[in-house]
Amino acid sequence: MALMVVKFDLKKRVKLAQTVWFMYWFAVLAGILVLSLGLFFKIELRKRSELMDNNESHFLPNLLIAMGLIACATNAFGGKVCYDSLDPTKFAKWKPMLKTFLVLCVVFNALLVITALLCFVTRIPLQFTLAEGLKNGMKYYKDTDTPGRCYMKRTLDLMQIEFRCCGNDNYRDWFEIQWVSNRYLDFSAKEVKDRIGSNVDGQYLMDGVPFSCCNPSSPRPCIQYQMTNNSAHYSYDHYTEELNVWRRGCRDALLSYYGGIMNTIGALVLLVTMLEVSVTVGLQYVDTSLSTLANPEDMESESEGFLLEKTVKETFTDIMAKMKAMGKGAKVEEGGEEGVATVS
């Protein structure tokens, strides 16, 4: 027994075809939207790609771009089929490939759902990518004269200013690395000698942060050096005073920014998926309503459209049986090839 049967006459079939045709071209615009979102996300990631530990973070935007292109192509084709369905002679050329196309549409819709889910879960690996990338980037902050790394200081400073953050987890991360280039250190000075000598790795470490960590909204001039030395500043206690540098870590700030983008994209992709499912169902009704005409030579005769030719259980059983048959056929072919090889 067919699932979700609907009776059609010529007027209803024409209205159905016109409605689905309109929805298909609206779905083409939705495909362009998915493509645009993928490009936007890729550009945003590329802006700070040097702060990412690997290139795997670009998998999701590349997937969105691919899904957007496929959506545009499949929806344009579906719209053409619906338009030609109003003319029996034109529709006849599409009829043999329509079932295959509908199966591909179902697979594509499933991939859209997976893409949307990836938008929500990619935040987890991105967290580790940012943590390691920021850690390495901070190490190269001082290398303004090193080819390939001279841009890192500018990148980190602009990021900390834009996202109002400081360090990886917090501002104290800058205390653990040398972020001032040796070029700007006076090695004859006692303070420099003492700091380098007190460090196992021979680095110039200090309780200070770059200027980009300063909060311009603070009424007090920025205290970015000797931040833990109370005697170095008038009326200052770093334990109790609200510091005038950004307290938020850049990993959390970037993760929140990119996470917000991915959640928005994921929600939009789910909406696009609902539209894609709707047009797929609509095309199925267009196909079945034309295939079940009471009199194929009379377009004004009544017909029935349905979602599935059988019930869901029966359809699933048939699919499993076909898959098993294909598997057995493949095994028989392999066995035959082995037998021929043995004889040879």
mmCIF file of C-alpha atoms in Angstrom:
data_model
loop_
_atom_site.group_PDB
_atom_site.id
_atom_site.type_symbol
_atom_site.label_atom_id
_atom_site.label_comp_id
_atom_site.label_asym_id
_atom_site.label_seq_id
_atom_site.Cartn_x
_atom_site.Cartn_y
_atom_site.Cartn_z
ATOM 1 C CA MET A 1 0.000 0.000 0.000
ATOM 2 C CA ALA A 2 1.364 3.411 -0.997
ATOM 3 C CA LEU A 3 2.239 5.945 1.693
ATOM 4 C CA MET A 4 0.519 9.368 1.889
ATOM 5 C CA VAL A 5 -1.620 9.055 -1.249
ATOM 6 C CA VAL A 6 -3.072 12.274 -2.737
ATOM 7 C CA LYS A 7 -5.543 12.431 -5.645
ATOM 8 C CA PHE A 8 -4.813 14.877 -8.466
ATOM 9 C CA ASP A 9 -6.652 16.262 -11.451
ATOM 10 C CA LEU A 10 -5.074 18.405 -14.185
ATOM 11 C CA LYS A 11 -5.592 21.667 -12.298
ATOM 12 C CA LYS A 12 -3.999 20.321 -9.111
ATOM 13 C CA ARG A 13 -1.059 18.813 -11.039
ATOM 14 C CA VAL A 14 -0.375 22.120 -12.771
ATOM 15 C CA LYS A 15 -0.556 24.006 -9.480
ATOM 16 C CA LEU A 16 1.746 21.448 -7.821
ATOM 17 C CA ALA A 17 4.324 21.673 -10.624
ATOM 18 C CA GLN A 18 4.276 25.490 -10.556
ATOM 19 C CA THR A 19 4.618 25.593 -6.752
ATOM 20 C CA VAL A 20 7.508 23.112 -6.680
ATOM 21 C CA TRP A 21 9.170 24.961 -9.596
ATOM 22 C CA PHE A 22 9.024 28.200 -7.597
ATOM 23 C CA MET A 23 10.352 26.450 -4.482
ATOM 24 C CA TYR A 24 13.240 24.978 -6.483
ATOM 25 C CA TRP A 25 14.419 28.380 -7.624
ATOM 26 C CA PHE A 26 14.089 29.638 -4.082
ATOM 27 C CA ALA A 27 16.237 26.620 -3.102
ATOM 28 C CA VAL A 28 18.829 27.744 -5.677
ATOM 29 C CA LEU A 29 19.083 31.018 -3.733
ATOM 30 C CA ALA A 30 19.419 28.967 -0.541
ATOM 31 C CA GLY A 31 22.312 27.090 -2.180
ATOM 32 C CA ILE A 32 23.966 30.409 -2.994
ATOM 33 C CA LEU A 33 23.489 31.356 0.675
ATOM 34 C CA VAL A 34 25.251 28.168 1.846
ATOM 35 C CA LEU A 35 28.067 28.839 -0.649
ATOM 36 C CA SER A 36 28.395 32.428 0.592
ATOM 37 C CA LEU A 37 28.471 31.308 4.228
ATOM 38 C CA GLY A 38 31.242 28.842 3.416
ATOM 39 C CA LEU A 39 33.277 31.546 1.668
ATOM 40 C CA PHE A 40 32.720 34.007 4.527
ATOM 41 C CA PHE A 41 33.775 31.432 7.141
ATOM 42 C CA LYS A 42 36.854 30.463 5.104
ATOM 43 C CA ILE A 43 37.906 34.108 4.811
ATOM 44 C CA GLU A 44 37.442 34.640 8.568
ATOM 45 C CA LEU A 45 39.601 31.592 9.313
ATOM 46 C CA ARG A 46 42.271 32.669 6.834
ATOM 47 C CA LYS A 47 42.563 36.050 8.555
ATOM 48 C CA ARG A 48 44.028 34.253 11.555
ATOM 49 C CA SER A 49 45.235 31.010 9.951
ATOM 50 C CA GLU A 50 48.731 31.571 11.386
ATOM 51 C CA LEU A 51 47.172 31.258 14.859
ATOM 52 C CA MET A 52 45.708 27.843 13.998
ATOM 53 C CA ASP A 53 47.781 24.741 14.627
ATOM 54 C CA ASN A 54 46.680 22.941 11.421
ATOM 55 C CA ASN A 55 44.744 23.295 8.186
ATOM 56 C CA GLU A 56 41.993 20.846 9.216
ATOM 57 C CA SER A 57 39.922 23.787 10.445
ATOM 58 C CA HIS A 58 39.262 24.644 6.772
ATOM 59 C CA PHE A 59 37.445 21.347 6.190
ATOM 60 C CA LEU A 60 34.078 22.750 7.299
ATOM 61 C CA PRO A 61 34.097 25.905 5.107
ATOM 62 C CA ASN A 62 35.276 23.810 2.142
ATOM 63 C CA LEU A 63 32.403 21.394 2.800
ATOM 64 C CA LEU A 64 29.916 24.286 2.943
ATOM 65 C CA ILE A 65 31.216 25.641 -0.364
ATOM 66 C CA ALA A 66 30.879 22.205 -1.996
ATOM 67 C CA MET A 67 27.365 21.684 -0.608
ATOM 68 C CA GLY A 68 26.339 25.140 -1.818
ATOM 69 C CA LEU A 69 27.556 24.419 -5.351
ATOM 70 C CA ILE A 70 25.823 21.022 -5.411
ATOM 71 C CA ALA A 71 22.614 22.603 -4.093
ATOM 72 C CA CYS A 72 22.629 25.202 -6.873
ATOM 73 C CA ALA A 73 23.142 22.547 -9.565
ATOM 74 C CA THR A 74 20.589 20.007 -8.260
ATOM 75 C CA ASN A 75 17.928 22.616 -7.576
ATOM 76 C CA ALA A 76 18.347 24.193 -11.012
ATOM 77 C CA PHE A 77 17.927 20.729 -12.560
ATOM 78 C CA GLY A 78 14.880 20.002 -10.379
ATOM 79 C CA GLY A 79 13.324 23.314 -11.377
ATOM 80 C CA LYS A 80 13.826 22.470 -15.058
ATOM 81 C CA VAL A 81 12.145 19.064 -14.564
ATOM 82 C CA CYS A 82 9.129 20.673 -12.861
ATOM 83 C CA TYR A 83 8.835 23.236 -15.642
ATOM 84 C CA ASP A 84 8.922 20.516 -18.319
ATOM 85 C CA SER A 85 6.408 18.372 -16.414
ATOM 86 C CA LEU A 86 3.657 20.640 -17.779
ATOM 87 C CA ASP A 87 4.519 19.371 -21.277
ATOM 88 C CA PRO A 88 4.279 15.530 -21.657
ATOM 89 C CA THR A 89 6.689 15.429 -24.608
ATOM 90 C CA LYS A 90 9.401 17.375 -22.738
ATOM 91 C CA PHE A 91 8.862 15.493 -19.480
ATOM 92 C CA ALA A 92 9.345 12.127 -21.233
ATOM 93 C CA LYS A 93 13.100 12.716 -21.630
ATOM 94 C CA TRP A 94 13.536 13.274 -17.864
ATOM 95 C CA LYS A 95 11.356 10.354 -16.767
ATOM 96 C CA PRO A 96 14.020 7.556 -17.005
ATOM 97 C CA MET A 97 16.506 9.398 -14.767
ATOM 98 C CA LEU A 98 14.037 10.850 -12.273
ATOM 99 C CA LYS A 99 14.132 8.014 -9.714
ATOM 100 C CA THR A 100 17.921 8.096 -9.639
ATOM 101 C CA PHE A 101 17.821 11.861 -9.218
ATOM 102 C CA LEU A 102 15.377 11.581 -6.309
ATOM 103 C CA VAL A 103 17.620 9.021 -4.582
ATOM 104 C CA LEU A 104 20.586 11.383 -5.003
ATOM 105 C CA CYS A 105 18.465 14.189 -3.542
ATOM 106 C CA VAL A 106 17.744 12.067 -0.452
ATOM 107 C CA VAL A 107 21.485 11.366 -0.054
ATOM 108 C CA PHE A 108 22.226 15.068 -0.502
ATOM 109 C CA ASN A 109 19.671 15.982 2.169
ATOM 110 C CA ALA A 110 21.335 13.522 4.559
ATOM 111 C CA LEU A 111 24.711 15.157 3.829
ATOM 112 C CA LEU A 112 23.192 18.569 4.565
ATOM 113 C CA VAL A 113 22.070 17.319 7.993
ATOM 114 C CA ILE A 114 25.589 15.990 8.663
ATOM 115 C CA THR A 115 27.051 19.340 7.563
ATOM 116 C CA ALA A 116 24.761 21.190 9.962
ATOM 117 C CA LEU A 117 25.760 18.867 12.825
ATOM 118 C CA LEU A 118 29.445 19.431 12.016
ATOM 119 C CA CYS A 119 28.866 23.171 12.356
ATOM 120 C CA PHE A 120 27.756 22.585 15.956
ATOM 121 C CA VAL A 121 30.461 20.065 16.974
ATOM 122 C CA THR A 122 33.519 21.541 15.195
ATOM 123 C CA ARG A 123 33.857 23.929 18.141
ATOM 124 C CA ILE A 124 35.517 21.110 20.128
ATOM 125 C CA PRO A 125 38.530 20.422 17.829
ATOM 126 C CA LEU A 126 38.783 24.154 17.089
ATOM 127 C CA GLN A 127 39.381 24.757 20.790
ATOM 128 C CA PHE A 128 42.539 22.603 20.762
ATOM 129 C CA THR A 129 43.675 24.029 17.415
ATOM 130 C CA LEU A 130 43.462 27.579 18.768
ATOM 131 C CA ALA A 131 45.151 26.684 22.056
ATOM 132 C CA GLU A 132 48.215 25.224 20.346
ATOM 133 C CA GLY A 133 48.276 27.827 17.587
ATOM 134 C CA LEU A 134 48.140 30.762 20.017
ATOM 135 C CA LYS A 135 50.817 29.178 22.185
ATOM 136 C CA ASN A 136 53.193 28.905 19.221
ATOM 137 C CA GLY A 137 52.236 32.345 17.929
ATOM 138 C CA MET A 138 53.121 33.986 21.237
ATOM 139 C CA LYS A 139 56.560 32.358 21.121
ATOM 140 C CA TYR A 140 57.200 34.013 17.757
ATOM 141 C CA TYR A 141 55.937 37.450 18.874
ATOM 142 C CA LYS A 142 59.495 38.718 19.362
ATOM 143 C CA ASP A 143 60.806 37.418 16.010
ATOM 144 C CA THR A 144 60.174 40.640 14.084
ATOM 145 C CA ASP A 145 63.403 40.188 12.110
ATOM 146 C CA THR A 146 62.888 36.522 11.247
ATOM 147 C CA PRO A 147 61.549 35.828 7.721
ATOM 148 C CA GLY A 148 58.183 34.063 7.877
ATOM 149 C CA ARG A 149 57.549 35.219 11.464
ATOM 150 C CA CYS A 150 57.925 38.987 11.207
ATOM 151 C CA TYR A 151 54.154 39.370 10.825
ATOM 152 C CA MET A 152 53.280 37.558 14.071
ATOM 153 C CA LYS A 153 53.666 40.591 16.366
ATOM 154 C CA ARG A 154 51.283 42.660 14.252
ATOM 155 C CA THR A 155 48.802 39.774 13.990
ATOM 156 C CA LEU A 156 48.723 39.167 17.740
ATOM 157 C CA ASP A 157 48.513 42.859 18.612
ATOM 158 C CA LEU A 158 45.609 43.452 16.227
ATOM 159 C CA MET A 159 43.845 40.346 17.524
ATOM 160 C CA GLN A 160 44.197 41.360 21.192
ATOM 161 C CA ILE A 161 42.926 44.862 20.419
ATOM 162 C CA GLU A 162 40.017 43.644 18.281
ATOM 163 C CA PHE A 163 38.838 40.875 20.610
ATOM 164 C CA ARG A 164 39.769 42.662 23.859
ATOM 165 C CA CYS A 165 41.771 39.725 25.128
ATOM 166 C CA CYS A 166 45.261 39.017 26.421
ATOM 167 C CA GLY A 167 47.379 35.874 26.195
ATOM 168 C CA ASN A 168 46.195 32.348 25.518
ATOM 169 C CA ASP A 169 44.259 31.534 28.698
ATOM 170 C CA ASN A 170 44.876 34.898 30.396
ATOM 171 C CA TYR A 171 47.392 37.745 30.616
ATOM 172 C CA ARG A 172 49.792 35.711 32.786
ATOM 173 C CA ASP A 173 50.724 33.580 29.762
ATOM 174 C CA TRP A 174 52.970 36.448 28.664
ATOM 175 C CA PHE A 175 54.953 36.092 31.906
ATOM 176 C CA GLU A 176 56.139 32.612 30.831
ATOM 177 C CA ILE A 177 57.736 33.540 27.495
ATOM 178 C CA GLN A 178 60.245 36.071 26.203
ATOM 179 C CA TRP A 179 58.207 38.412 24.037
ATOM 180 C CA VAL A 180 60.810 41.222 23.726
ATOM 181 C CA SER A 181 63.404 40.682 20.983
ATOM 182 C CA ASN A 182 67.084 40.477 22.008
ATOM 183 C CA ARG A 183 67.636 43.323 19.567
ATOM 184 C CA TYR A 184 65.996 45.699 22.039
ATOM 185 C CA LEU A 185 67.720 44.423 25.195
ATOM 186 C CA ASP A 186 70.777 46.055 26.749
ATOM 187 C CA PHE A 187 72.813 43.025 27.794
ATOM 188 C CA SER A 188 75.218 45.239 29.719
ATOM 189 C CA ALA A 189 72.432 46.262 32.102
ATOM 190 C CA LYS A 190 72.341 44.452 35.456
ATOM 191 C CA GLU A 191 68.567 43.904 35.367
ATOM 192 C CA VAL A 192 68.764 42.178 31.976
ATOM 193 C CA LYS A 193 71.682 39.999 33.124
ATOM 194 C CA ASP A 194 69.856 39.025 36.312
ATOM 195 C CA ARG A 195 66.640 38.103 34.518
ATOM 196 C CA ILE A 196 68.417 36.023 31.877
ATOM 197 C CA GLY A 197 70.682 34.395 34.460
ATOM 198 C CA SER A 198 67.751 33.432 36.698
ATOM 199 C CA ASN A 199 66.069 31.550 33.864
ATOM 200 C CA VAL A 200 67.097 27.993 32.924
ATOM 201 C CA ASP A 201 66.483 28.558 29.225
ATOM 202 C CA GLY A 202 68.325 31.864 29.218
ATOM 203 C CA GLN A 203 65.210 33.831 28.305
ATOM 204 C CA TYR A 204 64.355 37.374 29.319
ATOM 205 C CA LEU A 205 61.157 36.813 31.285
ATOM 206 C CA MET A 206 59.235 39.558 33.045
ATOM 207 C CA ASP A 207 55.885 40.215 34.627
ATOM 208 C CA GLY A 208 54.673 42.366 31.774
ATOM 209 C CA VAL A 209 52.423 42.210 28.717
ATOM 210 C CA PRO A 210 52.398 43.859 25.252
ATOM 211 C CA PHE A 211 50.668 47.228 24.874
ATOM 212 C CA SER A 212 47.787 45.594 22.991
ATOM 213 C CA CYS A 213 46.634 44.018 26.256
ATOM 214 C CA CYS A 214 45.836 47.433 27.736
ATOM 215 C CA ASN A 215 42.223 48.363 28.343
ATOM 216 C CA PRO A 216 41.694 51.915 26.997
ATOM 217 C CA SER A 217 38.575 52.304 29.137
ATOM 218 C CA SER A 218 40.618 52.219 32.334
ATOM 219 C CA PRO A 219 40.945 55.648 34.025
ATOM 220 C CA ARG A 220 44.467 54.816 35.183
ATOM 221 C CA PRO A 221 47.410 54.832 32.756
ATOM 222 C CA CYS A 222 48.126 51.292 31.638
ATOM 223 C CA ILE A 223 50.356 49.263 33.920
ATOM 224 C CA GLN A 224 51.870 46.693 31.584
ATOM 225 C CA TYR A 225 55.302 46.244 33.174
ATOM 226 C CA GLN A 226 56.184 45.025 36.676
ATOM 227 C CA MET A 227 52.573 44.066 37.116
ATOM 228 C CA THR A 228 53.238 41.972 40.230
ATOM 229 C CA ASN A 229 55.571 44.525 41.874
ATOM 230 C CA ASN A 230 53.460 46.701 44.158
ATOM 231 C CA SER A 231 56.341 48.998 45.061
ATOM 232 C CA ALA A 232 56.961 49.890 41.421
ATOM 233 C CA HIS A 233 53.687 51.821 41.166
ATOM 234 C CA TYR A 234 52.046 54.394 43.395
ATOM 235 C CA SER A 235 48.955 53.271 45.287
ATOM 236 C CA TYR A 236 48.957 49.875 43.631
ATOM 237 C CA ASP A 237 48.216 46.341 44.832
ATOM 238 C CA HIS A 238 47.996 43.746 42.095
ATOM 239 C CA TYR A 239 46.183 41.320 44.429
ATOM 240 C CA THR A 240 43.217 43.589 45.053
ATOM 241 C CA GLU A 241 43.253 46.252 42.342
ATOM 242 C CA GLU A 242 41.285 45.800 39.142
ATOM 243 C CA LEU A 243 44.027 45.504 36.526
ATOM 244 C CA ASN A 244 43.770 47.764 33.499
ATOM 245 C CA VAL A 245 44.627 44.995 31.028
ATOM 246 C CA TRP A 246 42.204 42.588 29.414
ATOM 247 C CA ARG A 247 41.611 39.600 31.685
ATOM 248 C CA ARG A 248 39.944 37.410 29.104
ATOM 249 C CA GLY A 249 42.151 34.920 27.234
ATOM 250 C CA CYS A 250 42.255 35.104 23.439
ATOM 251 C CA ARG A 251 41.493 31.414 23.020
ATOM 252 C CA ASP A 252 38.159 31.873 24.767
ATOM 253 C CA ALA A 253 37.462 35.090 22.829
ATOM 254 C CA LEU A 254 38.233 33.539 19.420
ATOM 255 C CA LEU A 255 36.360 30.350 20.284
ATOM 256 C CA SER A 256 33.311 32.404 21.242
ATOM 257 C CA TYR A 257 33.547 34.370 17.987
ATOM 258 C CA TYR A 258 33.992 31.389 15.680
ATOM 259 C CA GLY A 259 31.541 29.327 17.726
ATOM 260 C CA GLY A 260 28.875 31.974 17.223
ATOM 261 C CA ILE A 261 29.515 31.947 13.467
ATOM 262 C CA MET A 262 29.335 28.139 13.303
ATOM 263 C CA ASN A 263 26.131 27.964 15.356
ATOM 264 C CA THR A 264 24.477 30.533 13.082
ATOM 265 C CA ILE A 265 25.624 28.705 9.950
ATOM 266 C CA GLY A 266 24.453 25.371 11.410
ATOM 267 C CA ALA A 267 20.975 26.765 12.092
ATOM 268 C CA LEU A 268 20.747 28.230 8.567
ATOM 269 C CA VAL A 269 21.898 24.946 6.995
ATOM 270 C CA LEU A 270 19.158 23.118 8.910
ATOM 271 C CA LEU A 271 16.590 25.565 7.490
ATOM 272 C CA VAL A 272 18.008 24.991 4.003
ATOM 273 C CA THR A 273 17.737 21.230 4.618
ATOM 274 C CA MET A 274 14.040 21.602 5.442
ATOM 275 C CA LEU A 275 13.541 23.453 2.150
ATOM 276 C CA GLU A 276 15.492 20.779 0.265
ATOM 277 C CA VAL A 277 13.382 18.020 1.808
ATOM 278 C CA SER A 278 10.226 19.924 0.824
ATOM 279 C CA VAL A 279 11.232 20.253 -2.837
ATOM 280 C CA THR A 280 12.321 16.603 -2.946
ATOM 281 C CA VAL A 281 8.917 15.527 -1.637
ATOM 282 C CA GLY A 282 7.220 17.892 -4.082
ATOM 283 C CA LEU A 283 9.140 16.447 -7.039
ATOM 284 C CA GLN A 284 8.221 12.920 -5.913
ATOM 285 C CA TYR A 285 4.533 13.873 -6.021
ATOM 286 C CA VAL A 286 4.970 15.470 -9.445
ATOM 287 C CA ASP A 287 6.605 12.289 -10.747
ATOM 288 C CA THR A 288 4.105 9.833 -9.238
ATOM 289 C CA SER A 289 1.048 11.912 -10.161
ATOM 290 C CA LEU A 290 2.133 11.831 -13.826
ATOM 291 C CA SER A 291 3.050 8.123 -13.685
ATOM 292 C CA THR A 292 -0.373 7.023 -12.406
ATOM 293 C CA LEU A 293 -2.621 8.786 -14.909
ATOM 294 C CA ALA A 294 -5.856 6.814 -15.418
ATOM 295 C CA ASN A 295 -5.475 7.463 -19.144
ATOM 296 C CA PRO A 296 -1.848 8.320 -20.089
ATOM 297 C CA GLU A 297 -3.033 9.801 -23.388
ATOM 298 C CA ASP A 298 -5.465 12.138 -21.642
ATOM 299 C CA MET A 299 -3.666 14.713 -19.471
ATOM 300 C CA GLU A 300 -6.970 15.807 -17.953
ATOM 301 C CA SER A 301 -7.614 12.384 -16.408
ATOM 302 C CA GLU A 302 -7.235 11.899 -12.665
ATOM 303 C CA SER A 303 -4.189 10.353 -10.996
ATOM 304 C CA GLU A 304 -2.694 9.579 -7.595
ATOM 305 C CA GLY A 305 0.522 10.876 -6.162
ATOM 306 C CA PHE A 306 2.306 9.268 -3.220
ATOM 307 C CA LEU A 307 5.413 9.664 -1.132
ATOM 308 C CA LEU A 308 6.425 5.980 -1.148
ATOM 309 C CA GLU A 309 5.091 3.167 -3.311
ATOM 310 C CA LYS A 310 4.997 0.921 -0.224
ATOM 311 C CA THR A 311 4.955 1.433 3.534
ATOM 312 C CA VAL A 312 8.111 2.553 5.325
ATOM 313 C CA LYS A 313 8.705 -0.962 6.696
ATOM 314 C CA GLU A 314 8.221 -2.620 3.305
ATOM 315 C CA THR A 315 10.442 -0.038 1.593
ATOM 316 C CA PHE A 316 13.201 -0.554 4.164
ATOM 317 C CA THR A 317 12.934 -4.353 3.758
ATOM 318 C CA ASP A 318 13.229 -4.030 -0.027
ATOM 319 C CA ILE A 319 16.296 -1.798 0.257
ATOM 320 C CA MET A 320 18.008 -4.248 2.628
ATOM 321 C CA ALA A 321 17.175 -7.163 0.314
ATOM 322 C CA LYS A 322 18.666 -5.319 -2.673
ATOM 323 C CA MET A 323 21.815 -4.475 -0.686
ATOM 324 C CA LYS A 324 22.218 -8.147 0.335
ATOM 325 C CA ALA A 325 21.720 -9.248 -3.266
ATOM 326 C CA MET A 326 24.378 -6.771 -4.423
ATOM 327 C CA GLY A 327 26.751 -8.080 -1.736
ATOM 328 C CA LYS A 328 26.219 -11.713 -2.763
ATOM 329 C CA GLY A 329 26.707 -10.773 -6.413
ATOM 330 C CA ALA A 330 30.021 -9.122 -5.597
ATOM 331 C CA LYS A 331 31.188 -12.221 -3.670
ATOM 332 C CA VAL A 332 30.228 -14.513 -6.573
ATOM 333 C CA GLU A 333 32.220 -12.330 -8.983
ATOM 334 C CA GLU A 334 35.257 -12.410 -6.673
ATOM 335 C CA GLY A 335 34.977 -16.196 -6.361
ATOM 336 C CA GLY A 336 34.772 -16.550 -10.148
ATOM 337 C CA GLU A 337 37.882 -14.401 -10.648
ATOM 338 C CA GLU A 338 39.813 -16.462 -8.090
ATOM 339 C CA GLY A 339 38.784 -19.697 -9.855
ATOM 340 C CA VAL A 340 39.983 -18.381 -13.214
ATOM 341 C CA ALA A 341 43.292 -17.302 -11.661
ATOM 342 C CA THR A 342 43.784 -20.804 -10.129
ATOM 343 C CA VAL A 343 43.120 -22.549 -13.463
ATOM 344 C CA SER A 344 45.579 -20.240 -15.179
#
